[in-house]
Amino acid sequence: MLTLGMLAPAELGQRLHDGLTLRTGPFSYRIHSSCPPVAAGLATLYADFELEPEGGIADFHVHVQPVTGLRRWLGAQVEFRLDQHSPFLPLPANHAFALLEWGMNWCLASQANHYLLFHAAVLEKDGQCLVMPGDPGAGKSTLTAALMLSGWRLLSDEMAMVDRDDGQVAPLARPVSLKNQSIDIIRGFSPQAVLGEPARDTHKGTVSHLRASVASMTGQQQQARPTQLIFPRWRAGASTQLTPVPKAQAFERLAGHAFNYSMLGRVGFELTAALIDSCRCWDFCYCDLAEGLATLGGLKS
């Protein structure tokens, strides 16, 4: 099996020029880019990911390339394209890797409708599988990163993909997106944390991505059945507290985090209901990260 980390820098650059096909869980992306931040980010954060043979079939053909035409006079910018479609406005050139990550997420959210998709993190350990939907600023990604660095297997930071056949969650194990003060929190939390170069002054502030753990990578083929639905909320000065959420309320809140619930119609309803039935549902308020990890580690089905 050829992994991205086996490529020398010159070979990686050539592969990106010609089209490098990267396997992430059940999907493959053919990535074209001449942007140095893309090559650097992939080398740092995707070294253990499998590469598909050259010339093979890919699910998504994506490009992150410098902007041409009149826009180049506005400064060095890059754009993301899926095939020939550009869903985002161009960004500064030093945001190229972050743009690739956002674009890869967009591909799944807009195209992968053979799964029920939620904006949620998913982690598994010793038979417990946490699904954690996240509102902006709730601390989901910080909590996700700390759980992964504490021995939990990461299935996803951004996209919970529920299999329509069996209701299990498919793994992606792509890098965890950290923002602003969360970057320093995770650097201080674990010396094992491997982070990419930060992209500053994005629409989300400063963004850096955390490499998936070895345990997460070795479990790339293992789906997991959800057992705990957690709605996390970081609050300064708050005590660590788990509060049960009635299942009808949890259903409504979880459906609000779905990308394609309405599109799937009855299937979306039945899959969401089955997920709720299989889980204990909680509001989780925390401030102290160590206390929060200990609390979640003690959950039982």
Short mmCIF file of C-alpha atoms in Angstrom, two decimals:
data_model
loop_
_atom_site.label_atom_id
_atom_site.label_comp_id
_atom_site.label_asym_id
_atom_site.label_seq_id
_atom_site.Cartn_x
_atom_site.Cartn_y
_atom_site.Cartn_z
CA MET A 1 0.00 0.00 0.00
CA LEU A 2 1.42 3.37 -1.05
CA THR A 3 0.87 6.21 1.42
CA LEU A 4 1.35 9.91 0.87
CA GLY A 5 4.23 10.01 3.35
CA MET A 6 6.26 7.64 1.16
CA LEU A 7 6.56 10.31 -1.54
CA ALA A 8 9.62 12.54 -1.70
CA PRO A 9 8.79 16.26 -1.88
CA ALA A 10 9.57 16.46 -5.61
CA GLU A 11 7.39 13.42 -6.34
CA LEU A 12 4.56 14.82 -4.25
CA GLY A 13 4.73 18.07 -6.21
CA GLN A 14 4.65 16.21 -9.51
CA ARG A 15 1.74 14.05 -8.38
CA LEU A 16 -0.23 17.15 -7.38
CA HIS A 17 0.52 18.70 -10.75
CA ASP A 18 -0.76 15.60 -12.57
CA GLY A 19 -3.50 14.74 -10.06
CA LEU A 20 -2.88 12.95 -6.77
CA THR A 21 -5.66 10.54 -5.75
CA LEU A 22 -6.08 10.39 -1.97
CA ARG A 23 -8.27 7.85 -0.17
CA THR A 24 -10.20 9.18 2.86
CA GLY A 25 -12.49 6.54 4.34
CA PRO A 26 -15.05 5.48 1.69
CA PHE A 27 -14.13 8.33 -0.69
CA SER A 28 -11.25 9.27 -2.94
CA TYR A 29 -10.25 12.76 -4.05
CA ARG A 30 -8.12 13.52 -7.07
CA ILE A 31 -6.32 16.70 -6.03
CA HIS A 32 -4.65 19.09 -8.47
CA SER A 33 -2.62 21.96 -7.04
CA SER A 34 0.54 23.95 -7.64
CA CYS A 35 0.20 25.81 -4.31
CA PRO A 36 3.06 25.20 -1.80
CA PRO A 37 0.74 25.35 1.27
CA VAL A 38 -1.31 22.47 -0.17
CA ALA A 39 1.77 20.25 -0.61
CA ALA A 40 3.06 21.19 2.85
CA GLY A 41 -0.28 20.56 4.54
CA LEU A 42 -0.77 17.21 2.87
CA ALA A 43 2.77 16.09 3.76
CA THR A 44 2.29 17.03 7.42
CA LEU A 45 -1.29 15.90 8.00
CA TYR A 46 -2.02 13.14 5.48
CA ALA A 47 1.25 11.20 5.53
CA ASP A 48 -0.45 7.93 6.58
CA PHE A 49 -3.32 8.17 4.08
CA GLU A 50 -3.49 5.71 1.21
CA LEU A 51 -2.93 6.83 -2.38
CA GLU A 52 -4.91 5.27 -5.19
CA PRO A 53 -3.06 4.08 -8.31
CA GLU A 54 -2.48 6.75 -10.92
CA GLY A 55 -5.21 6.80 -13.54
CA GLY A 56 -7.80 5.19 -11.26
CA ILE A 57 -11.34 6.40 -10.67
CA ALA A 58 -11.91 9.13 -8.06
CA ASP A 59 -15.17 10.25 -6.44
CA PHE A 60 -14.22 13.94 -6.55
CA HIS A 61 -11.89 15.83 -8.89
CA VAL A 62 -10.81 18.98 -7.05
CA HIS A 63 -8.43 21.82 -7.86
CA VAL A 64 -6.80 24.45 -5.63
CA GLN A 65 -4.97 26.77 -7.98
CA PRO A 66 -3.87 30.42 -8.26
CA VAL A 67 -6.51 32.76 -9.63
CA THR A 68 -5.99 33.98 -13.19
CA GLY A 69 -7.62 36.80 -15.12
CA LEU A 70 -8.49 40.19 -13.68
CA ARG A 71 -8.69 38.95 -10.08
CA ARG A 72 -4.91 38.39 -10.00
CA TRP A 73 -4.48 42.14 -9.77
CA LEU A 74 -6.17 42.08 -6.34
CA GLY A 75 -3.21 40.16 -4.91
CA ALA A 76 -2.12 36.53 -4.76
CA GLN A 77 -5.33 34.49 -4.49
CA VAL A 78 -6.37 30.87 -4.90
CA GLU A 79 -9.67 29.23 -5.77
CA PHE A 80 -11.23 25.83 -5.12
CA ARG A 81 -13.00 23.98 -7.93
CA LEU A 82 -14.92 20.74 -8.04
CA ASP A 83 -14.61 19.77 -11.68
CA GLN A 84 -15.23 23.23 -13.20
CA HIS A 85 -17.49 24.58 -10.45
CA SER A 86 -16.19 27.12 -7.90
CA PRO A 87 -18.50 27.16 -4.85
CA PHE A 88 -16.43 29.74 -2.92
CA LEU A 89 -14.95 33.13 -3.55
CA PRO A 90 -11.16 33.15 -4.00
CA LEU A 91 -9.03 33.44 -0.86
CA PRO A 92 -5.52 34.70 -0.13
CA ALA A 93 -2.82 32.33 -1.36
CA ASN A 94 -1.65 31.44 2.15
CA HIS A 95 -5.13 30.03 2.91
CA ALA A 96 -4.75 27.37 0.21
CA PHE A 97 -4.64 24.31 2.48
CA ALA A 98 -7.54 25.52 4.64
CA LEU A 99 -9.48 26.10 1.42
CA LEU A 100 -8.77 22.53 0.32
CA GLU A 101 -10.12 21.21 3.64
CA TRP A 102 -13.27 23.34 3.43
CA GLY A 103 -13.73 22.30 -0.18
CA MET A 104 -13.40 18.60 0.65
CA ASN A 105 -16.07 19.02 3.32
CA TRP A 106 -18.30 20.83 0.83
CA CYS A 107 -17.97 17.94 -1.62
CA LEU A 108 -19.36 15.52 0.95
CA ALA A 109 -22.08 17.85 2.24
CA SER A 110 -23.38 18.53 -1.26
CA GLN A 111 -22.83 15.18 -2.99
CA ALA A 112 -22.66 12.20 -0.58
CA ASN A 113 -26.39 11.66 -0.27
CA HIS A 114 -26.10 7.88 -0.01
CA TYR A 115 -25.33 8.72 3.66
CA LEU A 116 -27.36 10.72 6.15
CA LEU A 117 -25.00 13.60 6.92
CA PHE A 118 -24.74 15.62 10.11
CA HIS A 119 -22.39 18.42 11.11
CA ALA A 120 -20.95 16.50 14.06
CA ALA A 121 -17.81 14.91 15.44
CA VAL A 122 -17.70 11.15 16.00
CA LEU A 123 -15.30 9.25 18.27
CA GLU A 124 -15.20 5.65 19.54
CA LYS A 125 -13.52 3.84 22.42
CA ASP A 126 -14.21 0.48 24.09
CA GLY A 127 -17.60 0.13 22.46
CA GLN A 128 -18.76 3.67 23.27
CA CYS A 129 -19.38 5.84 20.19
CA LEU A 130 -19.95 9.54 20.80
CA VAL A 131 -21.77 11.69 18.24
CA MET A 132 -21.25 15.37 19.06
CA PRO A 133 -23.12 17.97 16.98
CA GLY A 134 -21.53 21.39 17.28
CA ASP A 135 -22.79 24.93 17.12
CA PRO A 136 -20.18 27.61 16.30
CA GLY A 137 -18.15 28.42 19.41
CA ALA A 138 -19.41 25.40 21.36
CA GLY A 139 -15.94 23.91 21.77
CA LYS A 140 -16.71 20.75 19.74
CA SER A 141 -13.41 20.58 17.86
CA THR A 142 -11.30 21.33 20.94
CA LEU A 143 -13.07 18.54 22.80
CA THR A 144 -12.75 16.23 19.79
CA ALA A 145 -9.01 16.87 19.52
CA ALA A 146 -8.43 16.25 23.23
CA LEU A 147 -10.47 13.02 23.16
CA MET A 148 -8.51 11.75 20.15
CA LEU A 149 -5.19 12.61 21.80
CA SER A 150 -6.39 10.74 24.91
CA GLY A 151 -6.91 7.46 23.09
CA TRP A 152 -10.32 7.78 21.45
CA ARG A 153 -10.55 6.75 17.79
CA LEU A 154 -11.54 9.66 15.57
CA LEU A 155 -14.10 8.85 12.91
CA SER A 156 -14.80 12.46 11.97
CA ASP A 157 -14.43 16.03 13.21
CA GLU A 158 -16.89 17.74 10.85
CA MET A 159 -19.08 15.16 9.14
CA ALA A 160 -20.99 12.28 10.75
CA MET A 161 -21.89 9.93 7.87
CA VAL A 162 -24.66 7.49 8.80
CA ASP A 163 -24.85 4.43 6.56
CA ARG A 164 -28.33 4.09 5.09
CA ASP A 165 -28.12 0.27 5.18
CA ASP A 166 -27.24 -0.38 8.82
CA GLY A 167 -27.27 2.97 10.69
CA GLN A 168 -23.58 2.80 11.56
CA VAL A 169 -21.20 5.73 11.15
CA ALA A 170 -18.51 5.50 8.48
CA PRO A 171 -14.98 6.67 9.38
CA LEU A 172 -13.06 9.48 7.66
CA ALA A 173 -10.33 10.34 10.22
CA ARG A 174 -9.35 13.51 8.39
CA PRO A 175 -7.53 16.29 10.29
CA VAL A 176 -9.33 18.13 13.09
CA SER A 177 -9.94 21.83 12.36
CA LEU A 178 -8.93 24.05 15.28
CA LYS A 179 -9.55 27.77 15.54
CA ASN A 180 -8.05 30.68 17.45
CA GLN A 181 -7.31 29.93 21.13
CA SER A 182 -8.09 26.23 20.63
CA ILE A 183 -4.81 25.88 18.73
CA ASP A 184 -2.70 26.84 21.74
CA ILE A 185 -4.93 24.84 24.10
CA ILE A 186 -4.28 21.65 22.15
CA ARG A 187 -0.57 22.39 21.74
CA GLY A 188 -0.35 22.69 25.52
CA PHE A 189 -2.58 19.68 26.10
CA SER A 190 -0.40 17.10 24.34
CA PRO A 191 3.20 16.99 23.08
CA GLN A 192 1.98 14.40 20.55
CA ALA A 193 -0.18 16.93 18.73
CA VAL A 194 0.99 17.49 15.14
CA LEU A 195 -0.49 20.68 13.70
CA GLY A 196 -0.18 22.21 10.27
CA GLU A 197 0.82 25.78 9.56
CA PRO A 198 -1.88 28.21 10.71
CA ALA A 199 -3.92 30.19 8.19
CA ARG A 200 -4.43 33.63 9.72
CA ASP A 201 -7.19 36.17 9.15
CA THR A 202 -9.65 33.72 7.58
CA HIS A 203 -13.40 34.27 7.99
CA LYS A 204 -13.09 31.95 11.01
CA GLY A 205 -10.04 33.70 12.44
CA THR A 206 -6.80 31.73 12.70
CA VAL A 207 -7.22 28.10 11.60
CA SER A 208 -4.84 25.15 11.98
CA HIS A 209 -5.45 21.45 11.44
CA LEU A 210 -4.47 18.59 13.75
CA ARG A 211 -3.17 15.31 12.34
CA ALA A 212 -5.29 12.21 13.05
CA SER A 213 -3.83 9.75 15.55
CA VAL A 214 -2.34 6.39 14.58
CA ALA A 215 -5.26 4.59 16.25
CA SER A 216 -7.69 6.62 14.16
CA MET A 217 -5.83 5.79 10.96
CA THR A 218 -5.63 2.05 11.67
CA GLY A 219 -9.40 2.01 12.23
CA GLN A 220 -10.26 3.60 8.88
CA GLN A 221 -12.27 0.58 7.75
CA GLN A 222 -14.21 0.04 10.99
CA GLN A 223 -17.66 1.58 11.22
CA ALA A 224 -19.20 2.26 14.65
CA ARG A 225 -22.72 2.23 16.04
CA PRO A 226 -23.61 5.39 17.99
CA THR A 227 -24.25 4.93 21.71
CA GLN A 228 -24.11 8.50 23.11
CA LEU A 229 -25.43 11.73 21.60
CA ILE A 230 -23.65 14.70 23.20
CA PHE A 231 -24.49 18.36 22.70
CA PRO A 232 -21.29 20.04 23.99
CA ARG A 233 -21.00 23.60 25.23
CA TRP A 234 -17.86 25.21 26.61
CA ARG A 235 -18.67 27.94 29.14
CA ALA A 236 -16.08 29.96 31.05
CA GLY A 237 -16.14 29.20 34.77
CA ALA A 238 -18.81 26.51 34.46
CA SER A 239 -18.73 23.24 36.37
CA THR A 240 -18.62 20.03 34.34
CA GLN A 241 -22.15 18.74 33.97
CA LEU A 242 -24.04 16.13 31.95
CA THR A 243 -27.78 16.74 31.75
CA PRO A 244 -30.16 14.22 30.13
CA VAL A 245 -32.03 15.50 27.08
CA PRO A 246 -35.49 14.07 26.26
CA LYS A 247 -35.32 12.03 23.09
CA ALA A 248 -37.98 14.03 21.27
CA GLN A 249 -36.01 17.22 21.90
CA ALA A 250 -32.75 15.50 20.94
CA PHE A 251 -34.32 14.37 17.65
CA GLU A 252 -35.32 17.92 16.77
CA ARG A 253 -31.93 19.35 17.67
CA LEU A 254 -29.99 16.65 15.80
CA ALA A 255 -32.12 17.07 12.67
CA GLY A 256 -31.19 20.76 12.74
CA HIS A 257 -27.54 19.76 12.27
CA ALA A 258 -28.28 17.57 9.21
CA PHE A 259 -27.17 18.50 5.72
CA ASN A 260 -29.60 16.29 3.81
CA TYR A 261 -32.35 15.24 6.25
CA SER A 262 -35.11 16.87 4.20
CA MET A 263 -33.72 15.60 0.91
CA LEU A 264 -33.80 12.00 2.13
CA GLY A 265 -37.43 12.32 3.25
CA ARG A 266 -38.72 9.24 5.06
CA VAL A 267 -35.27 7.60 5.01
CA GLY A 268 -33.80 10.63 6.76
CA PHE A 269 -36.52 10.52 9.42
CA GLU A 270 -36.14 6.78 10.05
CA LEU A 271 -32.33 6.92 10.24
CA THR A 272 -32.41 9.86 12.64
CA ALA A 273 -35.02 8.12 14.79
CA ALA A 274 -32.95 4.92 14.88
CA LEU A 275 -29.85 6.88 15.91
CA ILE A 276 -31.75 8.59 18.72
CA ASP A 277 -33.18 5.24 19.88
CA SER A 278 -29.69 3.71 20.06
CA CYS A 279 -28.21 6.58 22.13
CA ARG A 280 -28.40 8.15 25.52
CA CYS A 281 -28.78 11.89 24.90
CA TRP A 282 -27.06 14.62 26.89
CA ASP A 283 -26.31 18.29 27.17
CA PHE A 284 -22.66 18.56 28.21
CA CYS A 285 -21.39 21.78 29.76
CA TYR A 286 -17.69 22.04 30.57
CA CYS A 287 -14.90 24.49 31.22
CA ASP A 288 -12.03 22.34 32.50
CA LEU A 289 -10.85 20.04 29.70
CA ALA A 290 -9.41 17.32 31.96
CA GLU A 291 -12.66 17.11 33.96
CA GLY A 292 -14.65 16.99 30.74
CA LEU A 293 -12.60 14.09 29.36
CA ALA A 294 -12.94 12.14 32.59
CA THR A 295 -16.71 12.64 32.57
CA LEU A 296 -17.13 11.46 28.98
CA GLY A 297 -14.78 8.55 29.60
CA GLY A 298 -17.10 7.31 32.34
CA LEU A 299 -20.22 7.10 30.17
CA LYS A 300 -21.93 3.72 29.90
CA SER A 301 -24.64 2.60 27.50
#
